[in-house]
Coordinates of C-alpha atoms and ligand atoms in Angstrom, one line a residue:
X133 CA 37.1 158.1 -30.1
X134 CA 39.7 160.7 -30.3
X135 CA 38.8 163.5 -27.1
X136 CA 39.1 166.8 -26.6
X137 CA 41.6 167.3 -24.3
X138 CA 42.0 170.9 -25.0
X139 CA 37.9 171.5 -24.1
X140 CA 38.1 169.4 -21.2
X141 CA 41.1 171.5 -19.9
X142 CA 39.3 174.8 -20.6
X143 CA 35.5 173.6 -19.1
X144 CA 37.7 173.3 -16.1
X145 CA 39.5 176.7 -16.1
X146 CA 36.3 178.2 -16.8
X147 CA 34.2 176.4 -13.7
X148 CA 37.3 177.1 -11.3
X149 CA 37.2 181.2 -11.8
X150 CA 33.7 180.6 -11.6
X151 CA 33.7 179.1 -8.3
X152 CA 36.6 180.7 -7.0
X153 CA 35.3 184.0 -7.6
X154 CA 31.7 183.9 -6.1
X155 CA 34.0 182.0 -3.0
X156 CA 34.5 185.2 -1.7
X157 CA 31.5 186.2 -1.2
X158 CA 29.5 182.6 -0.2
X159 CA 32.2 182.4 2.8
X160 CA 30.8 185.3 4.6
X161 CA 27.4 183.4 4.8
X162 CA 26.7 182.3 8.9
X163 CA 25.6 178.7 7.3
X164 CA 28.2 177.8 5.9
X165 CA 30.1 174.9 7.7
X166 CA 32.6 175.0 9.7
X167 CA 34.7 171.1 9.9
X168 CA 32.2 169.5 6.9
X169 CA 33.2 169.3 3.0
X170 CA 31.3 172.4 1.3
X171 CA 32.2 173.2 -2.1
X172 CA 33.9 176.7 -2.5
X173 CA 30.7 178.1 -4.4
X174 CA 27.8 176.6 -5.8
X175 CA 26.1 172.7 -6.3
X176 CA 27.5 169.8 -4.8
X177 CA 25.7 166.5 -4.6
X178 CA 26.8 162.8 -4.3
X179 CA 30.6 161.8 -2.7
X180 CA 32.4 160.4 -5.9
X181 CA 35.8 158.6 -6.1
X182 CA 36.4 158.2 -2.5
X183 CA 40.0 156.9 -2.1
X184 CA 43.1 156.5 0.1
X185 CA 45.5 157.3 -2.4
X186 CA 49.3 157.3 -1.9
X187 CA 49.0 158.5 2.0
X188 CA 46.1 160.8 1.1
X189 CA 42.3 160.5 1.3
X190 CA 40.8 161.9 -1.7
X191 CA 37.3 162.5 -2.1
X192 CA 35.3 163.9 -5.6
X193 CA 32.2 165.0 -5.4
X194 CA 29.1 165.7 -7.8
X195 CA 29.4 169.3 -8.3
X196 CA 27.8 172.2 -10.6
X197 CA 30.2 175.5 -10.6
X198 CA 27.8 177.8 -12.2
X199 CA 25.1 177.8 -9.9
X200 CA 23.2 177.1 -6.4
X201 CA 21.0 174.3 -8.5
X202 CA 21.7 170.7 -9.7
X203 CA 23.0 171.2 -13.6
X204 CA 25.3 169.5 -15.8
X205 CA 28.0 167.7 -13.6
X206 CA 31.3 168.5 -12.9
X207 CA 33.4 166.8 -10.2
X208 CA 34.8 168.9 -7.8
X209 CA 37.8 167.8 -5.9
X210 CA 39.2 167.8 -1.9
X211 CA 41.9 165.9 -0.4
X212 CA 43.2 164.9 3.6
X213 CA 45.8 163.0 5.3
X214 CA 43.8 163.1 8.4
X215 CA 40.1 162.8 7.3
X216 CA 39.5 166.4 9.1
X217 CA 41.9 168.9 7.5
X218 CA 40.7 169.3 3.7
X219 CA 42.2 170.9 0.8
X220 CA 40.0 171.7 -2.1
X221 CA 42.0 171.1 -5.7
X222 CA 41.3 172.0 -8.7
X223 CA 38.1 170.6 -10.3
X224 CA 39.1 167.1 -12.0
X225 CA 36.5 166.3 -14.5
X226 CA 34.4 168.7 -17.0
X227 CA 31.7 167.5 -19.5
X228 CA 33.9 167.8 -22.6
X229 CA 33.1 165.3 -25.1
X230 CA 30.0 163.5 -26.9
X231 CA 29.2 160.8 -24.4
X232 CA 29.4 163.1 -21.4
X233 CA 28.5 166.2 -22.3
X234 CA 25.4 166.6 -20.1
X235 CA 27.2 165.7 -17.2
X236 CA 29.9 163.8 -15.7
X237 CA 27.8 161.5 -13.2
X238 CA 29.0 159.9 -9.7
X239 CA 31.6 156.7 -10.0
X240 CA 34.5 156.2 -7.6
X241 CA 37.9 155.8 -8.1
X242 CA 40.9 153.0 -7.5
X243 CA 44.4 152.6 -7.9
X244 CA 46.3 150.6 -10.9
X245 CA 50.3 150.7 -11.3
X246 CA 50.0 153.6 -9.5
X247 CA 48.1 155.7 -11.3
X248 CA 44.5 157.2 -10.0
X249 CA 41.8 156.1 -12.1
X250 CA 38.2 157.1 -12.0
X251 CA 35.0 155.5 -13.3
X252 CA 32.4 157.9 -13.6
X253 CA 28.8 157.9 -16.1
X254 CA 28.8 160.2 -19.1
X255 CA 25.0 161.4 -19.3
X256 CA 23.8 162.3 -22.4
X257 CA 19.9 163.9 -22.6
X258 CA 18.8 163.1 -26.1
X259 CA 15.2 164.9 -25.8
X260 CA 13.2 167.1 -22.5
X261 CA 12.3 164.4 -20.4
X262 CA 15.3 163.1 -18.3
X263 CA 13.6 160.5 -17.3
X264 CA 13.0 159.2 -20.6
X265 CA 15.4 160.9 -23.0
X266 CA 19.0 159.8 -21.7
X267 CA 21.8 158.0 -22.7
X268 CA 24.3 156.8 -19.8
X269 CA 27.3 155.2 -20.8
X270 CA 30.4 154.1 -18.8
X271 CA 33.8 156.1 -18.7
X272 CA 37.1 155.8 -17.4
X273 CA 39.9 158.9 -16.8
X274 CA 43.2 158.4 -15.4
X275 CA 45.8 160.8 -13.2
X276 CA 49.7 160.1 -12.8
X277 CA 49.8 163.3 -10.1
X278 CA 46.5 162.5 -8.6
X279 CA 45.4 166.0 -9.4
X280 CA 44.6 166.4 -13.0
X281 CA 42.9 163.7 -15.3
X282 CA 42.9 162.6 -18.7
X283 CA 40.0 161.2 -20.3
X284 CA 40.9 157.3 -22.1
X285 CA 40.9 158.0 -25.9
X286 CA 38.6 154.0 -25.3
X287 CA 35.7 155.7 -23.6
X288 CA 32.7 155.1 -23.4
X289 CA 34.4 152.0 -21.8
X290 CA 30.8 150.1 -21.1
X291 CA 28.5 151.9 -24.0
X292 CA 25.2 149.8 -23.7
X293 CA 23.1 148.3 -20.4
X294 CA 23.1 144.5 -21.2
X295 CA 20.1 143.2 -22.6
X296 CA 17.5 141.8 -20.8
X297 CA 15.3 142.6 -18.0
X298 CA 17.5 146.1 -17.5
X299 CA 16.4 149.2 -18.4
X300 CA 18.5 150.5 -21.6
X301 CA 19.2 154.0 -20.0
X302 CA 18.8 154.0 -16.7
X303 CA 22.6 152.5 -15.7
X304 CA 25.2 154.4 -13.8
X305 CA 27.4 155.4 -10.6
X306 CA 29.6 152.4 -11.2
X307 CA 31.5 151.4 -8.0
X308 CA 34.8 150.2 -9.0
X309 CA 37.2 147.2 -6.8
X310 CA 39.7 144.6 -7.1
X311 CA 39.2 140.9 -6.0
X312 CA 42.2 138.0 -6.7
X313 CA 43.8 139.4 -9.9
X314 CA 40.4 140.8 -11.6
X315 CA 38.7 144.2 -11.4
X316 CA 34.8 143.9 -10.7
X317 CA 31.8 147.1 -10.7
X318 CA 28.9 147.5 -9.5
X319 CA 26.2 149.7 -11.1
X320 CA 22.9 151.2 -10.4
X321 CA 20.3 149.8 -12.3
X322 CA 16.2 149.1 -12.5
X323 CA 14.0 146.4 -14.6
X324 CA 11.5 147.3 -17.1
X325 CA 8.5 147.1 -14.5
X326 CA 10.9 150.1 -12.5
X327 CA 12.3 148.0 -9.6
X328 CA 15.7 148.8 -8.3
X329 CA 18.9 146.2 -9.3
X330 CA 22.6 146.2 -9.5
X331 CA 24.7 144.9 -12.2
X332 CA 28.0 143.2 -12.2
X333 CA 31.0 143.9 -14.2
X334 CA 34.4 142.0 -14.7
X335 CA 37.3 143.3 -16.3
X336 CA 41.1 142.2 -16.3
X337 CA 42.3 146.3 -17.1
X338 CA 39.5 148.6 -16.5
X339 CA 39.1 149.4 -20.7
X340 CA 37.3 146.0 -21.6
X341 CA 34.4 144.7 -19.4
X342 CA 32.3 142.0 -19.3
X343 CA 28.4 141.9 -17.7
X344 CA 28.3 138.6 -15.4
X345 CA 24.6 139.2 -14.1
X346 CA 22.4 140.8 -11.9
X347 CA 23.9 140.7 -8.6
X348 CA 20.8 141.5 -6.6
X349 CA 17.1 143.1 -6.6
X350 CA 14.8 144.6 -5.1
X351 CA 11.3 142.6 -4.1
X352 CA 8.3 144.6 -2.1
X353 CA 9.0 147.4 -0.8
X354 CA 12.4 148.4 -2.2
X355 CA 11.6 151.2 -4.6
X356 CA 12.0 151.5 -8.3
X357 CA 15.5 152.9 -8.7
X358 CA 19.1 151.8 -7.2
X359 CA 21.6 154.4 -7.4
X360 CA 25.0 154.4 -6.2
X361 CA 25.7 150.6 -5.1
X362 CA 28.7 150.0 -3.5
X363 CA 29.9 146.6 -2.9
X364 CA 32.6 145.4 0.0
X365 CA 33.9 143.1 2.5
X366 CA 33.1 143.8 6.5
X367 CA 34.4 141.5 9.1
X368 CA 34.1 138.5 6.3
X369 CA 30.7 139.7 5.0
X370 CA 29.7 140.9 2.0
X371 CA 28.0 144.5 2.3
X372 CA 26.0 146.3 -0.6
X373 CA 25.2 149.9 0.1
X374 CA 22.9 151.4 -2.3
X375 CA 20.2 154.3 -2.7
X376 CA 16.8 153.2 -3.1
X377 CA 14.7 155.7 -4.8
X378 CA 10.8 156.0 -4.1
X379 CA 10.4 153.5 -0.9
X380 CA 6.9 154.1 1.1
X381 CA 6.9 154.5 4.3
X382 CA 6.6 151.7 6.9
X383 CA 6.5 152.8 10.8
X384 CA 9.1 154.8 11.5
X385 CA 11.2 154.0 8.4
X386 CA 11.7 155.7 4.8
X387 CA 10.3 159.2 5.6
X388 CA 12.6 160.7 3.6
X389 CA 11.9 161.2 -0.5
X390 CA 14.7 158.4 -1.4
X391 CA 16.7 156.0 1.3
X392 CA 20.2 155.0 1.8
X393 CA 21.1 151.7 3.1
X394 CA 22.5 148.6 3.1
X395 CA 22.0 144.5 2.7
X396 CA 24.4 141.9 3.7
X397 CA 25.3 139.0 2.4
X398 CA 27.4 136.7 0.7
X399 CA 28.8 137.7 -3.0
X400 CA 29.5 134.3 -5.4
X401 CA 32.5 135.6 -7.8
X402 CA 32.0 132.7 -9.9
X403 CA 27.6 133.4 -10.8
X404 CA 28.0 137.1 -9.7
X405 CA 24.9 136.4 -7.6
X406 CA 25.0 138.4 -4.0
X407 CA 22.6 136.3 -1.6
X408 CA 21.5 138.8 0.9
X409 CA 19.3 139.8 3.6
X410 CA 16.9 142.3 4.4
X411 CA 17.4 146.4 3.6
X412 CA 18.5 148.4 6.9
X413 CA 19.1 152.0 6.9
X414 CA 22.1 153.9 7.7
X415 CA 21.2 156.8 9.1
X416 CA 17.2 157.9 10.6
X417 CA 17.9 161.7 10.0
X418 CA 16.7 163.6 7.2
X419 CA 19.5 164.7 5.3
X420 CA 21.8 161.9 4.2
X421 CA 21.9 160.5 0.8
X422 CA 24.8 158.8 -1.6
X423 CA 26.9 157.3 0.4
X424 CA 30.3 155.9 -0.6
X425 CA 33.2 154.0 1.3
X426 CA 36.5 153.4 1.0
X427 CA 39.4 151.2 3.2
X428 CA 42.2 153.0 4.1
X429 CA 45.3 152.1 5.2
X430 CA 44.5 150.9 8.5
X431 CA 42.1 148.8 6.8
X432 CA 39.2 150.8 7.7
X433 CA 36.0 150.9 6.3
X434 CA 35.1 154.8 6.1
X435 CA 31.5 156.1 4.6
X436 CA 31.0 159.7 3.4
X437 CA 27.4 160.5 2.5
X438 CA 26.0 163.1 0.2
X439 CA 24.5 165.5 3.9
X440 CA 21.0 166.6 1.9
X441 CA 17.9 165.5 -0.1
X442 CA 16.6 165.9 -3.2
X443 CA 13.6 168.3 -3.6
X444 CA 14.6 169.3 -0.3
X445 CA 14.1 173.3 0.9
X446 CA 18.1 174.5 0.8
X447 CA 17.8 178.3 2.2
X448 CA 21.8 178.3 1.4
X449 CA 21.0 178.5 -2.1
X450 CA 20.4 181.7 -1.6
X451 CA 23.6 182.5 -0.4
X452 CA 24.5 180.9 -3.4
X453 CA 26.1 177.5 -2.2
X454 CA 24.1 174.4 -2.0
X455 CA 24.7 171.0 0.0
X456 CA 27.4 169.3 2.2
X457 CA 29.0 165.9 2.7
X458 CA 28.5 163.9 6.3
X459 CA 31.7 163.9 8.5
X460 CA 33.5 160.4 7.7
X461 CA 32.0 157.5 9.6
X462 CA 34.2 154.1 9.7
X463 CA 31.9 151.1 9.5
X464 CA 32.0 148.2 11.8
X465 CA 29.6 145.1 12.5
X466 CA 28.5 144.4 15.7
X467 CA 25.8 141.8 16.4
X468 CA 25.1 141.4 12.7
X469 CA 24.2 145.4 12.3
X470 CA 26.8 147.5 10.7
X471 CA 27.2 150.4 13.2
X472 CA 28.9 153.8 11.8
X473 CA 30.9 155.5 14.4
X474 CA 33.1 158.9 13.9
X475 CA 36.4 158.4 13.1
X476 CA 38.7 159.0 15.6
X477 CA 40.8 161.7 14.0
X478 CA 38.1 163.8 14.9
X479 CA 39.9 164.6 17.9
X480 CA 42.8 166.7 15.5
X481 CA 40.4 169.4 15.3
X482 CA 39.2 169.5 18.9
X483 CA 39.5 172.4 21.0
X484 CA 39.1 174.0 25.0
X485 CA 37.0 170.9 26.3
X486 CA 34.1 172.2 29.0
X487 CA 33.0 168.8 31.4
X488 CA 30.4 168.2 34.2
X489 CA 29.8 165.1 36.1
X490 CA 26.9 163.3 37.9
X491 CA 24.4 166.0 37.5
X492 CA 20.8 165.4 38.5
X493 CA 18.3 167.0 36.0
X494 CA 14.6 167.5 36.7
X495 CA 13.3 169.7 34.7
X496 CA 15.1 171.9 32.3
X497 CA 18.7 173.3 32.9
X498 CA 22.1 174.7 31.0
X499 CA 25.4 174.3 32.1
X500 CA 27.8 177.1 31.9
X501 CA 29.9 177.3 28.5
X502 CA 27.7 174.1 27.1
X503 CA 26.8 176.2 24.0
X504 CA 28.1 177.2 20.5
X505 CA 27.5 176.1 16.9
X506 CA 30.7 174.3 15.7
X507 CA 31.1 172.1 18.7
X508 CA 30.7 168.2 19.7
X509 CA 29.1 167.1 22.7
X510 CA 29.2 163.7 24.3
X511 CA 26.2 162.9 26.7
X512 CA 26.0 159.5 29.1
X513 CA 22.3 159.7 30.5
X514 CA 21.5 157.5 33.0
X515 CA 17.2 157.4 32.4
X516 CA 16.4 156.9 36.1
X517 CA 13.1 157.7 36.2
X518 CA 12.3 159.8 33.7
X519 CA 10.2 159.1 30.4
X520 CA 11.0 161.6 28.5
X521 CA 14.8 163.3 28.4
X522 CA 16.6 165.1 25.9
X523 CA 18.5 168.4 24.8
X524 CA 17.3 171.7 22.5
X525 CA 20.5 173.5 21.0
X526 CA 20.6 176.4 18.7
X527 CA 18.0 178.3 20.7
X528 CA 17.2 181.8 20.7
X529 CA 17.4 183.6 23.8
X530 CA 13.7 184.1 23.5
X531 CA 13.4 180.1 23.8
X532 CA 11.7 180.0 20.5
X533 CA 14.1 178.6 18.4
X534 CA 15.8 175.7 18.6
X535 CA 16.2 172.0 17.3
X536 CA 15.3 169.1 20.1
X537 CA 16.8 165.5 20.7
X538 CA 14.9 163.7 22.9
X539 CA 14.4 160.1 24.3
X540 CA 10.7 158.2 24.7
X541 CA 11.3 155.8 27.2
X542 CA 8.0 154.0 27.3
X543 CA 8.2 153.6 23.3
X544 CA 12.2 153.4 23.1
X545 CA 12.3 156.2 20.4
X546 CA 15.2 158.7 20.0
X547 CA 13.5 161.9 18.2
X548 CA 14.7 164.2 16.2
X549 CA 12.5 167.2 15.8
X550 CA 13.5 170.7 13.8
X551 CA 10.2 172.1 13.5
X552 CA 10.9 175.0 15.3
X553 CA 14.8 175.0 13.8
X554 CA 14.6 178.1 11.5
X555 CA 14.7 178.5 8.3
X556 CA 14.2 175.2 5.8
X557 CA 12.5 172.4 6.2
X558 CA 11.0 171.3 9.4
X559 CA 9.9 167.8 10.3
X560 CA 10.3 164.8 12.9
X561 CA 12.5 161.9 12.6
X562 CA 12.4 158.6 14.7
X563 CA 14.8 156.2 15.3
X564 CA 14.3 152.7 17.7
X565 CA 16.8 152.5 20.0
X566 CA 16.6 150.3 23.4
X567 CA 18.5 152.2 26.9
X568 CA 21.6 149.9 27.6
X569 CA 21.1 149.2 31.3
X570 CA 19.0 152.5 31.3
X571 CA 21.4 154.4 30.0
X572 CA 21.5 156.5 26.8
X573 CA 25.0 157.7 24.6
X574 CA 25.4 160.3 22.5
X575 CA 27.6 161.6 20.4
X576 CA 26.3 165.3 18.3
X577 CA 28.0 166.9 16.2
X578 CA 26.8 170.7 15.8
X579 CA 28.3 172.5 12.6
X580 CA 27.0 176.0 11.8
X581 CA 23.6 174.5 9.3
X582 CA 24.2 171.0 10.5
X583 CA 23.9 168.3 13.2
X584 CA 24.4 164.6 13.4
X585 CA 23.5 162.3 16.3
X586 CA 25.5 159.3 16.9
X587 CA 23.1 157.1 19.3
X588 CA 24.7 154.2 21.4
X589 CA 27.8 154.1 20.1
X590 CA 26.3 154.5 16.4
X591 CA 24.1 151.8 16.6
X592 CA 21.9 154.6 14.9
X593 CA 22.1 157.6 13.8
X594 CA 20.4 160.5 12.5
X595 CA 21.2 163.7 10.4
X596 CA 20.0 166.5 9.7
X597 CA 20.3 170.1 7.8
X598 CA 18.8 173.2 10.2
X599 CA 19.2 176.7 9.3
X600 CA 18.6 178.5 12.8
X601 CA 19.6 182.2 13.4
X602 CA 23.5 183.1 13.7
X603 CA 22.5 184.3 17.3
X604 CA 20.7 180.9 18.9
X605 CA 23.7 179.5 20.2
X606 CA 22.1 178.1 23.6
X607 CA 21.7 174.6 24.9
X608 CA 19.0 173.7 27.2
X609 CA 18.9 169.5 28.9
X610 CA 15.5 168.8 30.1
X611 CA 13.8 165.9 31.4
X612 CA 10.2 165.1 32.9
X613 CA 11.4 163.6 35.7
X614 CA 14.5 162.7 37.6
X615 CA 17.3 161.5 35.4
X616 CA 21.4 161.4 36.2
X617 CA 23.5 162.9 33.0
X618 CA 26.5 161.2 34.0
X619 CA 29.0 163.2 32.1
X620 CA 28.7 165.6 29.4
X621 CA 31.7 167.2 27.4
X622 CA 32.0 169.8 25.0
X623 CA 34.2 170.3 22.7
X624 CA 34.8 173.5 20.4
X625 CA 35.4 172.3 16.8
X626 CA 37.8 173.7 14.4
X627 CA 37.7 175.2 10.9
X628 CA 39.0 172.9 8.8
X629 CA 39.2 173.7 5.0
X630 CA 41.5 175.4 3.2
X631 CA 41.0 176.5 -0.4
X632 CA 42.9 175.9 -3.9
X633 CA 46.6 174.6 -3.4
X634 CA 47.8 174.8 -7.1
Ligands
LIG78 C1 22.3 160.3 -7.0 C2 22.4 160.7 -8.5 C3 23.2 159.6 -9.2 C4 23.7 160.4 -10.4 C5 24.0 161.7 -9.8 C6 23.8 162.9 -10.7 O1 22.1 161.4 -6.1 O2 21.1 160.8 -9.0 O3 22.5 158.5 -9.5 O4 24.9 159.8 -11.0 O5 23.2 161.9 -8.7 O6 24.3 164.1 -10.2

């Protein structure tokens, strides 16, 4: 099919003075992150085409440039040598043509003779119920300067969902790799009876590809929908991350409206069967959704996850921007769990570190200059004998406001409570996590409508959105009996976005 080129170069002209101008104003807003991916105005949604490119991270993302709400995709467009300092770019795909002109959906990206290729789904809504009337098709669009992209004149490059027990329609967010000499994807599938799958694609040159089966399922409990698989290798395992929509909750788990998670197993290239084990999650918080990975040049396995929910309250629509992406978290397994940890480069955009030392809480107490709302804090807690500890940050002076971390010793929970956080959603979050010789780490990460808790050296961890007043800035440790924080330090940290190199 012959494209457009010429619409696809004007859709994005268009969306970039759209964004660029209502940028002005949406930076003003006290919400707005300071060190996380935002978009410069408007939508964002799932990481897309996460990549280490020629020396550079690139990262795409889901993105609607003419309004706060979810509407037909674009992909917006940011890139880093460090993982901390972003650039945005110029938006890199538009829905231009026939099979995508509802929406570019998410895909990733990868490198072939050094050009940057992305897979993404073209969405197509053929009548008013989108979760009937839709036509999803595969398509491919290629960069030599890593910047702007070109539609291939073969698109839709996978047209039809095989036949089978596969739904026809629902069938997208293919996650793109390269194994021996072939190229293999992964999409996000369901069965007629709406049960989550993945299917698996080969292909020798990214145009032509072949279905070899359906790599895995989901039995009980597993929802009905799997969006946004993503297949790789971690310390000789075989990981699939993927998005379960509609699980019900069990205990503690699957609170949120969809899940993100992970089994791991062992991938046969030959059957394109992955024999796996059980779903875990990868993050207890509320707000984390999407995620995507990519090795870099270090050979690091580093996750990015879409930092929001669907149908959640997002009061910074009203400010006309809408959604956020996690800070990157490399991925490493420990004891047969993969644990996500904050990448060290973190430390480029740290600034005037406050400490204390061997400080005996009972009761509640703040520690001079242990405040802010851009900021990093890293907490050893020895339990002693307490049985309940914790911290509330963003509080008012008043004491009314403010979110609260805080760890039940008797039922080894670490809680994550933002019922009196503000504006937006409120809600409790619980994660297990067992003292390690009675003591408790943590690592949180406070951006200006964000936080996320990295427990135990991210055995788990937990994020959330909270929208608390530009004011409550405060940080309060308490504990209901004797307890030993054995250090705390606290970083500032730094802006770290710039906007629109040409
Ligand atoms: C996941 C998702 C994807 C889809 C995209 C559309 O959040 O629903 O499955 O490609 O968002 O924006």
């Amino acid at each position: 099919m012959e494209n457009n080129t010429s619409n696809h170069k004007e859709q994005i002209a268009k969306a970039m003075k759209s964004v660029l101008t209502e940028h002005e104003k949406v930076k003003q807003d006290p919400w707005r992150l300071n060190y996380h991916v935002v978009t410069p105005a408007f939508w964002m949604n799932d990481p897309n085409g996460f990549i280490f490119y020629k020396g550079e991270y690139h990262l795409f993302y889901q993105h609607h440039p003419y309004s706060p709400e979810w509407g037909p995709m674009f992909w917006g467009h940011v890139k880093s040598k460090d993982l901390m300092q972003w650039t945005h770019l110029p938006i890199a795909l538009a829905p231009s043509e026939d099979y995508d002109a509802d929406g570019c959906f998410s895909g990733s990206a990868i490198e072939k003779d050094g050009k940057l290729y992305l897979m993404y789904t073209g969405n197509v809504w053929t009548g008013d119920n989108h979760d009937t009337d839709l036509k999803q098709v595969q398509c491919l669009a290629v960069s030599e300067d890593g910047i702007h992209f070109d539609k291939v004149q073969e698109n839709p490059v996978i047209s039809d969902a095989p036949e089978g027990n596969i739904h026809p329609y629902h069938f997208r967010d293919p996650k793109v790799w390269k194994h021996n000499d072939s190229f293999y994807c992964v999409l996000g599938s369901k069965t007629h009876e709406e049960s989550g799958q993945i299917l698996l694609y080969r292909s020798d040159d990214l145009l032509s590809w072949e279905f070899m089966a359906i790599a895995a399922k989901g039995k009980g409990n597993l929802g009905y929908m799997w969006e946004c698989p993503d297949i790789f290798t971690l310390d000789g395992r075989e990981v699939l991350v993927m998005s379960p929509q509609g699980l019900t909750p069990e205990g503690e788990k699957y609170h949120n409206l969809h899940q993100a998670g992970y089994v791991l197993g062992e991938l046969n290239y030959d059957t394109g069967i992955l024999q796996h084990g059980g779903f875990e999650m990868l993050d207890y918080g509320f707000d984390f959704y999407a995620p995507q990975t990519t090795i870099d040049d270090q050979g690091r396995r580093i996750m990015i996850a879409w930092m929001a929910m669907w149908e959640s309250d997002m009061p910074e629509q009203k400010q006309n921007w809408a959604g956020a992406m996690t800070l990157p978290r490399q991925l490493v397994l420990e004891d047969g769990k993969i644990k996500s940890k904050p990448v060290p480069e973190i430390d480029n955009i740290r600034g005037n570190l406050i400490s204390y030392e061997n400080l005996i809480v009972d009761g509640e107490i703040n520690f001079n200059e242990v405040e802010g709302d851009s900021i990093e804090l890293d907490i050893y807690i020895n339990a002693k004998e307490a049985s309940q500890f914790g911290l509330k940050f963003r509080m008012s002076e008043t004491k009314k406001e403010y979110t609260e971390l805080k760890y039940d010793v008797k039922n080894e929970l670490f809680i994550f409570d933002r019922n009196h956080a503000g504006a937006g959603p409120g809600g409790v979050r619980k994660a297990p996590v067992h003292l390690v010789n009675n003591n408790l780490h943590l690592r949180v990460f406070i951006d200006k409508s964000s936080v996320e808790v990295f427990i135990n050296d991210g055995e788990k961890v937990m994020t959330g959105r909270i929208y608390p007043n530009e004011q409550s800035i405060a940080i309060q440790f308490f504990s209901d009996a004797l307890c030993q924080i054995n250090h705390i330090k606290k970083w500032e940290l730094q802006h770290s976005m710039s906007y629109m190199e040409k």
